[in-house]
Short mmCIF file of C-alpha atoms and ligand atoms in Angstrom, two decimals:
data_model
loop_
_atom_site.label_atom_id
_atom_site.label_comp_id
_atom_site.label_asym_id
_atom_site.label_seq_id
_atom_site.Cartn_x
_atom_site.Cartn_y
_atom_site.Cartn_z
CA UNK K 14 46.67 -19.58 -80.27
CA UNK K 15 49.96 -21.18 -81.31
CA UNK K 16 49.89 -24.91 -82.02
CA UNK K 17 51.10 -27.10 -79.19
CA UNK K 18 54.41 -28.85 -79.64
CA UNK K 19 54.61 -32.63 -79.41
CA UNK K 20 56.26 -32.33 -76.04
CA UNK K 21 53.52 -30.04 -74.76
CA UNK K 22 50.86 -32.47 -75.94
CA UNK K 23 52.62 -35.38 -74.28
CA UNK K 24 53.08 -33.47 -71.04
CA UNK K 25 49.38 -32.64 -71.05
CA UNK K 26 48.57 -36.30 -71.45
CA UNK K 27 51.00 -37.73 -68.93
CA UNK K 28 51.49 -35.20 -66.15
CA UNK K 29 49.06 -33.80 -63.63
CA UNK K 30 48.91 -31.08 -61.03
CA UNK K 31 45.94 -29.42 -59.37
CA UNK K 32 45.08 -26.16 -61.11
CA UNK K 33 44.35 -22.87 -59.36
CA UNK K 34 40.56 -22.54 -59.57
CA UNK K 35 40.66 -18.76 -59.75
CA UNK K 36 42.69 -19.06 -62.98
CA UNK K 37 40.99 -22.16 -64.37
CA UNK K 38 37.36 -21.36 -63.56
CA UNK K 39 37.02 -17.69 -62.56
CA UNK K 40 33.24 -17.94 -62.94
CA UNK K 41 33.19 -19.89 -59.68
CA UNK K 42 34.38 -16.87 -57.70
CA UNK K 43 30.97 -15.22 -57.42
CA UNK K 44 29.23 -18.54 -56.64
CA UNK K 45 31.74 -19.19 -53.88
CA UNK K 46 31.26 -15.67 -52.48
CA UNK K 47 27.52 -16.18 -52.29
CA UNK K 48 27.74 -19.64 -50.71
CA UNK K 49 30.11 -18.39 -48.03
CA UNK K 50 27.69 -15.78 -46.69
CA UNK K 51 25.74 -18.66 -45.13
CA UNK K 52 28.97 -20.21 -43.91
CA UNK K 53 30.01 -17.02 -42.10
CA UNK K 54 26.63 -16.92 -40.37
CA UNK K 55 27.08 -20.56 -39.30
CA UNK K 56 30.48 -19.65 -37.78
CA UNK K 57 29.04 -16.69 -35.88
CA UNK K 58 25.99 -18.63 -34.64
CA UNK K 59 27.97 -21.71 -33.62
CA UNK K 60 31.03 -21.07 -31.48
CA UNK K 61 30.55 -24.20 -29.39
CA UNK K 62 29.44 -27.72 -30.32
CA UNK K 63 26.09 -27.16 -28.58
CA UNK K 64 25.45 -23.93 -30.48
CA UNK K 65 26.36 -25.64 -33.76
CA UNK K 66 23.89 -28.44 -33.03
CA UNK K 67 21.12 -25.97 -32.18
CA UNK K 68 21.69 -23.92 -35.33
CA UNK K 69 21.98 -27.05 -37.50
CA UNK K 70 18.68 -28.38 -36.11
CA UNK K 71 17.06 -25.06 -36.98
CA UNK K 72 18.28 -25.34 -40.58
CA UNK K 73 17.29 -29.02 -40.78
CA UNK K 74 13.77 -28.47 -39.44
CA UNK K 75 13.29 -25.61 -41.88
CA UNK K 76 14.16 -28.08 -44.64
CA UNK K 77 11.64 -30.72 -43.55
CA UNK K 78 13.79 -32.94 -41.31
CA UNK K 79 12.02 -34.62 -38.37
CA UNK K 80 13.53 -36.19 -35.23
CA UNK K 81 14.60 -39.78 -35.92
CA UNK K 82 12.42 -42.46 -34.35
CA UNK K 83 13.88 -45.98 -34.23
CA UNK K 84 10.44 -47.59 -34.19
CA UNK K 85 9.18 -45.87 -37.28
CA UNK K 86 9.72 -47.01 -40.86
CA UNK K 87 10.87 -44.57 -43.47
CA UNK K 88 10.42 -44.14 -47.21
CA UNK K 89 13.04 -43.08 -49.78
CA UNK K 90 13.45 -39.32 -49.63
CA UNK K 91 12.40 -39.04 -45.96
CA UNK K 92 14.64 -36.77 -43.92
CA UNK K 93 15.45 -37.25 -40.24
CA UNK K 94 17.94 -36.10 -37.62
CA UNK K 95 19.21 -37.43 -34.31
CA UNK K 96 20.84 -35.34 -31.58
CA UNK K 97 23.33 -36.99 -29.22
CA UNK K 98 23.22 -35.23 -25.83
CA UNK K 99 22.99 -31.79 -27.37
CA UNK K 100 26.59 -31.95 -28.61
CA UNK K 101 26.60 -34.12 -31.71
CA UNK K 102 24.14 -34.67 -34.53
CA UNK K 103 23.37 -37.15 -37.29
CA UNK K 104 21.16 -36.28 -40.27
CA UNK K 105 19.85 -38.71 -42.85
CA UNK K 106 18.06 -38.67 -46.17
CA UNK K 107 16.75 -42.15 -46.92
CA UNK K 108 17.91 -43.61 -50.23
CA UNK K 109 16.06 -45.47 -52.92
CA UNK K 110 18.29 -48.53 -52.31
CA UNK K 111 18.15 -50.69 -49.17
CA UNK K 112 20.78 -49.89 -46.51
CA UNK K 113 22.00 -53.43 -47.18
CA UNK K 114 23.85 -51.88 -50.14
CA UNK K 115 25.67 -49.64 -47.65
CA UNK K 116 25.22 -46.01 -46.66
CA UNK K 117 27.17 -42.89 -47.51
CA UNK K 118 28.68 -41.41 -44.35
CA UNK K 119 30.07 -37.89 -44.15
CA UNK K 120 31.56 -37.04 -40.76
CA UNK K 121 32.82 -33.64 -39.67
CA UNK K 122 33.44 -32.27 -36.17
CA UNK K 123 31.96 -29.22 -34.48
CA UNK K 124 34.20 -28.92 -31.43
CA UNK K 125 37.15 -26.54 -31.77
CA UNK K 126 40.23 -25.75 -29.68
CA UNK K 127 39.43 -23.27 -26.92
CA UNK K 128 39.86 -22.42 -23.25
CA UNK K 129 37.45 -24.25 -20.94
CA UNK K 130 36.77 -22.90 -17.46
CA UNK K 131 38.12 -25.11 -14.68
CA UNK K 132 35.46 -26.65 -12.41
CA UNK K 133 36.31 -24.08 -9.70
CA UNK K 134 37.32 -21.14 -11.88
CA UNK K 135 36.78 -17.90 -9.96
CA UNK K 136 39.35 -16.14 -7.83
CA UNK K 137 40.49 -12.71 -6.77
CA UNK K 138 44.07 -11.44 -6.66
CA UNK K 139 45.25 -7.89 -5.89
CA UNK K 140 41.75 -6.46 -6.36
CA UNK K 141 41.21 -8.15 -9.74
CA UNK K 142 38.80 -11.02 -10.42
CA UNK K 143 39.75 -13.89 -12.74
CA UNK K 144 38.69 -17.19 -14.28
CA UNK K 145 41.12 -20.13 -14.27
CA UNK K 146 41.07 -22.08 -17.55
CA UNK K 147 42.16 -25.44 -18.89
CA UNK K 148 42.82 -25.47 -22.61
CA UNK K 149 40.89 -27.92 -24.80
CA UNK K 150 42.57 -29.35 -27.90
CA UNK K 151 45.90 -28.37 -29.39
CA UNK K 152 46.47 -24.65 -29.03
CA UNK K 153 49.56 -22.50 -29.26
CA UNK K 154 49.05 -20.82 -25.90
CA UNK K 155 50.84 -17.58 -26.71
CA UNK K 156 48.23 -16.83 -29.41
CA UNK K 157 45.46 -16.53 -26.81
CA UNK K 158 46.86 -13.64 -24.78
CA UNK K 159 45.83 -10.01 -25.29
CA UNK K 160 42.91 -10.89 -27.54
CA UNK K 161 39.19 -10.39 -26.79
CA UNK K 162 37.36 -13.48 -25.56
CA UNK K 163 33.67 -14.32 -25.22
CA UNK K 164 32.05 -16.61 -22.65
CA UNK K 165 29.79 -19.39 -23.98
CA UNK K 166 28.29 -22.44 -22.36
CA UNK K 167 25.70 -24.08 -20.24
CA UNK K 168 25.10 -24.29 -16.48
CA UNK K 169 22.79 -26.81 -14.83
CA UNK K 170 21.52 -25.06 -11.72
CA UNK K 171 20.97 -26.82 -8.38
CA UNK K 172 17.26 -27.24 -9.15
CA UNK K 173 18.09 -29.04 -12.40
CA UNK K 174 17.19 -26.23 -14.77
CA UNK K 175 19.69 -25.41 -17.49
CA UNK K 176 20.74 -21.92 -18.46
CA UNK K 177 22.71 -21.01 -21.57
CA UNK K 178 25.50 -18.51 -21.12
CA UNK K 179 26.67 -16.13 -23.82
CA UNK K 180 28.55 -12.90 -23.08
CA UNK K 181 30.74 -10.95 -25.48
CA UNK K 182 29.15 -11.50 -28.87
CA UNK K 183 26.75 -8.55 -29.15
CA UNK K 184 28.29 -5.11 -29.84
CA UNK K 185 27.09 -3.65 -26.52
CA UNK K 186 28.38 -6.54 -24.41
CA UNK K 187 31.66 -6.67 -22.48
CA UNK K 188 34.41 -9.09 -23.48
CA UNK K 189 37.19 -10.76 -21.48
CA UNK K 190 40.92 -11.24 -21.98
CA UNK K 191 44.19 -12.77 -20.83
CA UNK K 192 46.95 -10.29 -20.07
CA UNK K 193 50.50 -10.58 -21.38
CA UNK K 194 53.67 -8.73 -20.44
CA UNK K 195 54.73 -5.46 -22.03
CA UNK K 196 57.88 -5.78 -24.16
CA UNK K 197 59.74 -3.48 -21.73
CA UNK K 198 59.56 -6.13 -19.01
CA UNK K 199 59.44 -9.26 -21.15
CA UNK K 200 63.20 -9.83 -21.37
CA UNK K 201 63.10 -13.02 -19.28
CA UNK K 202 59.81 -14.21 -20.81
CA UNK K 203 61.26 -13.71 -24.31
CA UNK K 204 63.90 -16.32 -23.49
CA UNK K 205 61.25 -18.99 -22.90
CA UNK K 206 60.62 -21.48 -25.70
CA UNK K 207 57.61 -20.33 -27.76
CA UNK K 208 55.50 -23.24 -26.44
CA UNK K 209 55.85 -21.64 -23.01
CA UNK K 210 55.41 -18.04 -24.14
CA UNK K 211 52.27 -18.19 -22.04
CA UNK K 212 52.11 -21.23 -19.76
CA UNK K 213 48.96 -23.22 -19.03
CA UNK K 214 48.51 -21.71 -15.57
CA UNK K 215 49.05 -18.22 -16.99
CA UNK K 216 45.94 -18.45 -19.17
CA UNK K 217 43.94 -16.56 -16.54
CA UNK K 218 41.03 -14.49 -17.76
CA UNK K 219 40.31 -11.03 -16.36
CA UNK K 220 36.63 -10.71 -15.45
CA UNK K 221 36.43 -7.63 -13.20
CA UNK K 222 38.12 -4.99 -11.11
CA UNK K 223 35.38 -3.22 -9.11
CA UNK K 224 34.55 -4.35 -5.55
CA UNK K 225 31.21 -5.06 -3.95
CA UNK K 226 30.78 -2.09 -1.59
CA UNK K 227 31.20 -3.71 1.83
CA UNK K 228 34.53 -3.53 3.62
CA UNK K 229 33.80 -6.59 5.71
CA UNK K 230 33.76 -8.89 2.66
CA UNK K 231 37.03 -10.78 2.09
CA UNK K 232 37.01 -10.94 -1.74
CA UNK K 233 34.73 -8.09 -2.83
CA UNK K 234 35.79 -7.98 -6.53
CA UNK K 235 35.02 -11.67 -6.98
CA UNK K 236 31.75 -11.13 -5.10
CA UNK K 237 30.65 -8.33 -7.42
CA UNK K 238 31.42 -10.51 -10.46
CA UNK K 239 29.37 -13.32 -8.90
CA UNK K 240 26.55 -10.90 -8.16
CA UNK K 241 26.46 -9.74 -11.80
CA UNK K 242 26.40 -13.35 -13.04
CA UNK K 243 23.70 -14.16 -10.51
CA UNK K 244 21.54 -11.25 -11.67
CA UNK K 245 21.91 -12.24 -15.32
CA UNK K 246 21.72 -16.04 -15.07
CA UNK K 247 20.59 -16.93 -11.54
CA UNK K 248 23.78 -18.90 -10.87
CA UNK K 249 26.10 -19.12 -7.86
CA UNK K 250 29.75 -20.17 -7.50
CA UNK K 251 28.78 -23.80 -6.79
CA UNK K 252 27.00 -23.96 -10.16
CA UNK K 253 30.36 -23.84 -11.99
CA UNK K 254 30.79 -27.47 -10.93
CA UNK K 255 27.66 -28.25 -12.97
CA UNK K 256 28.76 -26.33 -16.05
CA UNK K 257 30.55 -26.47 -19.36
CA UNK K 258 31.83 -23.01 -20.14
CA UNK K 259 34.06 -22.31 -23.11
CA UNK K 260 36.03 -19.11 -23.61
CA UNK K 261 36.38 -18.45 -27.34
CA UNK K 262 37.61 -15.55 -29.49
CA UNK K 263 35.06 -12.71 -29.47
CA UNK K 264 35.61 -12.08 -33.14
CA UNK K 265 33.12 -12.44 -35.99
CA UNK K 266 33.85 -14.23 -39.25
CA UNK K 267 35.20 -11.74 -41.79
CA UNK K 268 36.18 -11.55 -45.42
CA UNK K 269 39.96 -11.40 -45.75
CA UNK K 270 41.90 -9.70 -48.52
CA UNK K 271 41.19 -6.73 -50.76
CA UNK K 272 39.59 -9.20 -53.17
CA UNK K 273 37.50 -10.73 -50.34
CA UNK K 274 38.65 -14.15 -51.53
CA UNK K 275 39.19 -15.65 -48.09
CA UNK K 276 37.44 -16.05 -44.76
CA UNK K 277 39.07 -15.39 -41.42
CA UNK K 278 37.34 -16.77 -38.33
CA UNK K 279 37.62 -18.82 -35.18
CA UNK K 280 36.58 -22.48 -35.32
CA UNK K 281 36.87 -23.18 -39.05
CA UNK K 282 38.49 -26.48 -38.04
CA UNK K 283 36.15 -28.16 -38.52
CA UNK K 284 32.97 -26.14 -38.87
CA UNK K 285 34.06 -25.52 -42.45
CA UNK K 286 33.39 -29.20 -43.22
CA UNK K 287 30.41 -29.31 -40.85
CA UNK K 288 28.67 -26.51 -42.75
CA UNK K 289 29.46 -27.84 -46.23
CA UNK K 290 28.42 -31.36 -45.16
CA UNK K 291 25.19 -30.04 -43.67
CA UNK K 292 24.35 -28.04 -46.81
CA UNK K 293 25.08 -31.04 -49.05
CA UNK K 294 22.85 -33.16 -46.80
CA UNK K 295 20.00 -30.64 -46.93
CA UNK K 296 20.30 -30.19 -50.70
CA UNK K 297 20.20 -33.94 -51.39
CA UNK K 298 16.83 -35.31 -52.52
CA UNK K 299 16.16 -38.99 -53.25
CA UNK K 300 19.75 -40.25 -53.11
CA UNK K 301 20.43 -43.82 -54.26
CA UNK K 302 22.19 -44.69 -50.98
CA UNK K 303 20.98 -43.49 -47.58
CA UNK K 304 23.02 -40.55 -46.29
CA UNK K 305 24.48 -40.34 -42.80
CA UNK K 306 25.81 -36.84 -42.12
CA UNK K 307 27.58 -36.67 -38.78
CA UNK K 308 28.51 -33.49 -36.94
CA UNK K 309 30.47 -34.86 -34.01
CA UNK K 310 32.00 -33.61 -30.79
CA UNK K 311 35.36 -34.28 -29.08
CA UNK K 312 37.53 -34.75 -32.18
CA UNK K 313 40.05 -32.22 -30.88
CA UNK K 314 40.77 -34.32 -27.78
CA UNK K 315 40.97 -37.65 -29.59
CA UNK K 316 37.29 -38.38 -30.21
CA UNK K 317 36.92 -39.56 -26.60
CA UNK K 318 33.69 -39.60 -24.60
CA UNK K 319 30.20 -40.63 -25.67
CA UNK K 320 29.70 -37.61 -27.93
CA UNK K 321 32.93 -38.42 -29.81
CA UNK K 322 33.45 -40.97 -32.55
CA UNK K 323 35.53 -43.27 -30.36
CA UNK K 324 32.18 -44.30 -28.87
CA UNK K 325 29.38 -46.42 -30.28
CA UNK K 326 26.76 -43.74 -30.83
CA UNK K 327 27.09 -43.80 -34.61
CA UNK K 328 27.17 -47.60 -34.63
CA UNK K 329 23.96 -47.65 -32.59
CA UNK K 330 22.31 -45.27 -35.04
CA UNK K 331 23.37 -47.50 -37.94
CA UNK K 332 22.04 -50.51 -36.02
CA UNK K 333 18.68 -48.75 -35.82
CA UNK K 334 18.74 -48.15 -39.58
CA UNK K 335 19.70 -51.79 -40.19
CA UNK K 336 16.97 -53.08 -37.86
CA UNK K 337 14.36 -51.04 -39.69
CA UNK K 338 15.43 -52.67 -42.96
CA UNK K 339 15.72 -56.12 -41.28
CA UNK K 340 19.36 -56.58 -42.35
CA UNK K 341 22.42 -57.30 -40.19
CA UNK K 342 24.31 -54.10 -39.40
CA UNK K 343 27.66 -55.66 -40.30
CA UNK K 344 26.42 -55.96 -43.86
CA UNK K 345 25.52 -52.27 -43.89
CA UNK K 346 28.93 -51.33 -42.49
CA UNK K 347 30.94 -53.52 -44.85
CA UNK K 348 29.25 -51.95 -47.88
CA UNK K 349 29.42 -48.35 -46.66
CA UNK K 350 31.75 -45.52 -47.62
CA UNK K 351 32.77 -42.65 -45.36
CA UNK K 352 34.32 -39.29 -45.96
CA UNK K 353 36.07 -38.24 -42.79
CA UNK K 354 35.71 -34.56 -43.51
CA UNK K 355 38.32 -32.47 -41.81
CA UNK K 356 40.74 -29.69 -42.61
CA UNK K 357 44.34 -30.09 -43.67
CA UNK K 358 47.28 -27.69 -43.34
CA UNK K 359 47.51 -25.40 -46.36
CA UNK K 360 50.99 -24.67 -47.64
CA UNK K 361 52.15 -21.45 -45.99
CA UNK K 362 54.65 -19.51 -48.16
CA UNK K 363 55.95 -17.77 -45.01
CA UNK K 364 56.91 -21.09 -43.41
CA UNK K 365 57.94 -23.35 -46.31
CA UNK K 366 60.34 -25.38 -44.16
CA UNK K 367 57.62 -27.59 -42.60
CA UNK K 368 55.93 -28.49 -45.90
CA UNK K 369 56.87 -30.76 -48.78
CA UNK K 370 55.69 -28.64 -51.66
CA UNK K 371 54.78 -31.48 -54.05
CA UNK K 372 52.54 -33.15 -51.49
CA UNK K 373 50.95 -30.18 -49.80
CA UNK K 374 47.54 -28.65 -50.35
CA UNK K 375 47.21 -25.05 -51.42
CA UNK K 376 44.68 -22.27 -51.03
CA UNK K 377 42.36 -21.96 -54.09
CA UNK K 378 43.05 -25.41 -55.52
CA UNK K 379 39.92 -27.05 -54.12
CA UNK K 380 39.11 -29.59 -51.45
CA UNK K 381 41.96 -31.76 -50.27
CA UNK K 382 41.90 -35.55 -50.38
CA UNK K 383 44.17 -36.87 -47.63
CA UNK K 384 45.06 -40.54 -48.05
CA UNK K 385 46.58 -40.78 -44.59
CA UNK K 386 47.22 -38.61 -41.57
CA UNK K 387 49.09 -39.81 -38.47
CA UNK K 388 52.67 -39.15 -37.43
CA UNK K 389 56.10 -40.67 -38.10
CA UNK K 390 55.58 -43.93 -40.06
CA UNK K 391 51.84 -43.24 -40.58
CA UNK K 392 51.30 -44.16 -36.93
CA UNK K 393 47.66 -43.91 -35.78
CA UNK K 394 46.53 -43.28 -39.34
CA UNK K 395 43.70 -44.62 -41.44
CA UNK K 396 45.59 -45.26 -44.67
CA UNK K 397 42.88 -45.28 -47.34
CA UNK K 398 43.13 -47.96 -50.03
CA UNK K 399 43.91 -47.32 -53.69
CA UNK K 400 40.44 -48.62 -54.51
CA UNK K 401 38.76 -46.10 -52.23
CA UNK K 402 40.92 -43.24 -53.51
CA UNK K 403 39.87 -44.23 -57.04
CA UNK K 404 36.21 -44.31 -56.06
CA UNK K 405 36.22 -40.88 -54.43
CA UNK K 406 38.26 -39.28 -57.22
CA UNK K 407 35.85 -40.76 -59.78
CA UNK K 408 32.89 -39.28 -57.90
CA UNK K 409 34.51 -35.83 -57.79
CA UNK K 410 35.74 -35.86 -61.39
CA UNK K 411 32.26 -36.81 -62.64
CA UNK K 412 30.88 -33.59 -61.15
CA UNK K 413 33.77 -31.32 -62.11
CA UNK K 414 34.91 -30.80 -58.52
CA UNK K 415 38.27 -29.12 -58.09
CA UNK K 416 40.31 -31.29 -55.73
CA UNK K 417 43.92 -31.74 -54.73
CA UNK K 418 45.85 -34.20 -52.59
CA UNK K 419 47.79 -33.32 -49.48
CA UNK K 420 49.87 -34.63 -46.63
CA UNK K 421 49.94 -33.02 -43.20
CA UNK K 422 53.39 -31.39 -43.55
CA UNK K 423 56.81 -32.91 -44.17
CA UNK K 424 57.60 -36.45 -43.05
CA UNK K 425 58.56 -36.28 -39.36
CA UNK K 426 57.70 -32.57 -39.13
CA UNK K 427 54.77 -33.43 -36.85
CA UNK K 428 51.40 -34.98 -37.55
CA UNK K 429 47.84 -35.35 -36.45
CA UNK K 430 44.71 -37.44 -36.68
CA UNK K 431 41.01 -37.24 -37.48
CA UNK K 432 37.88 -39.29 -36.90
CA UNK K 433 38.82 -41.50 -39.89
CA UNK K 434 40.33 -44.36 -37.90
CA UNK K 435 37.27 -44.63 -35.63
CA UNK K 436 34.89 -44.98 -38.56
CA UNK K 437 37.27 -47.40 -40.29
CA UNK K 438 37.29 -49.42 -37.07
CA UNK K 439 33.62 -50.28 -37.76
CA UNK K 440 34.70 -51.92 -41.06
CA UNK K 441 33.74 -48.93 -43.21
CA UNK K 442 35.86 -47.75 -46.16
CA UNK K 443 37.04 -44.33 -44.99
CA UNK K 444 39.14 -41.51 -46.41
CA UNK K 445 39.84 -37.94 -45.31
CA UNK K 446 38.55 -35.07 -47.41
CA UNK K 447 38.41 -31.44 -46.37
CA UNK K 448 39.53 -27.87 -46.79
CA UNK K 449 43.07 -26.40 -46.69
CA UNK K 450 43.46 -24.02 -43.74
CA UNK K 451 46.13 -21.49 -42.80
CA UNK K 452 46.83 -20.67 -39.13
CA UNK K 453 44.96 -23.82 -38.09
CA UNK K 454 43.92 -23.99 -34.40
CA UNK K 455 44.61 -20.27 -33.94
CA UNK K 456 41.97 -17.76 -32.80
CA UNK K 457 41.71 -16.58 -36.43
CA UNK K 458 41.96 -19.35 -39.00
CA UNK K 459 42.08 -18.62 -42.72
CA UNK K 460 40.34 -20.44 -45.58
CA UNK K 461 39.57 -19.82 -49.26
CA UNK K 462 36.00 -19.34 -50.45
CA UNK K 463 36.69 -21.26 -53.67
CA UNK K 464 37.85 -24.22 -51.59
CA UNK K 465 34.74 -24.06 -49.39
CA UNK K 466 32.55 -24.04 -52.51
CA UNK K 467 34.32 -27.01 -54.08
CA UNK K 468 34.18 -28.97 -50.82
CA UNK K 469 30.41 -28.49 -50.80
CA UNK K 470 30.35 -29.68 -54.42
CA UNK K 471 32.40 -32.77 -53.50
CA UNK K 472 30.04 -33.63 -50.63
CA UNK K 473 27.04 -33.10 -52.87
CA UNK K 474 28.55 -35.38 -55.53
CA UNK K 475 29.24 -38.04 -52.86
CA UNK K 476 25.54 -38.26 -52.02
CA UNK K 477 24.28 -38.09 -55.60
MN1 MN E 504 39.74 -31.02 -37.40
MN1 MN E 505 41.88 -29.75 -35.28
#
């Protein structure tokens, strides 16, 4: 190799940019491939927050976690979990230090943008039966037409029993869809702004076309659909008022690219951080500081409701931990550190105009540390301190984690938020860390396996 010039040496010393992992550490490719097989399974098993919780509990119990009991006392190394109303979860490995020294919090969310059924969803029109939907979270509505959808959720029947619904995931099951116009007749529709390509009240899902055979019935196609649901699940039309049913893409997680370097799937925001956080939690034994791994609900609609982080359920859990150690919870909070683990927008070479290339995150350059989110002048953002950035970078560098920094697009191009500000509100040092994603919030989001692997490594280092 030729000797470096003085200028090259100086540049090496003084400048920095995040390297491409595939070029810098190609040995990681096979490790990342292997790790992501489990991630793809997690995506396929968990297409709703409830399904994610159930699958996570299965993995946790297999690894020796027991349900958390506030009245019990725990030893370093003990592993527990707590489920909040079936839709959010907290897992803990007790540390060798007292919680008075603070805990390590890693919070990801397991709700994803989707189409919820309205409370009274079923109707018939021109001999076709449909579901009315109300979208949940930020979606680009036009992306949800003419694509196969599956039906997931829970119904509480009149007698109080619950029944889980899942149609459209097994190969022999039917799927559902929203129709869109053919190009031949879409002249007028094509003139609509893209945001109205499909309008909210046009997101109607086709569920049947055959009638119940009785000419005296007013809506026989709807009746046949109800009959089929009743046979399968024992539910009636009134039960939809006691239900949470989510229509999600009926597509499995898949490798993307000839080199299989990426993953395409629905719901990677933010199950990509949920899975890596959960694996880091499970793989942590005897940490110095107690771990608090949160898989939360409701992030996509602003963390509202009592399964979202804009409620006190995490605070109450921390109060229980503090009570067990006989220390005031405010002391625990003040000394704690939190990674708000969520995705960021990867630089998209097809749409460079919305990104600022020097402050964007890129596929294959590792997990992305996001100092602030928000919109306009950092509005509604948790702006992490220099001290906290230094702490998290030090933790990652010590374990050879590939990381990069990123902003959510150009200044004034848009914006967004995460759970960070709600954790920070409790007086916890909080910063966003996650995975770069392409086509975020679409039915088929794209991520890099090397980034998934390095995010897991970052979370693991955070608990070490
Ligand atoms: Mn997210
Ligand atoms: Mn999101």
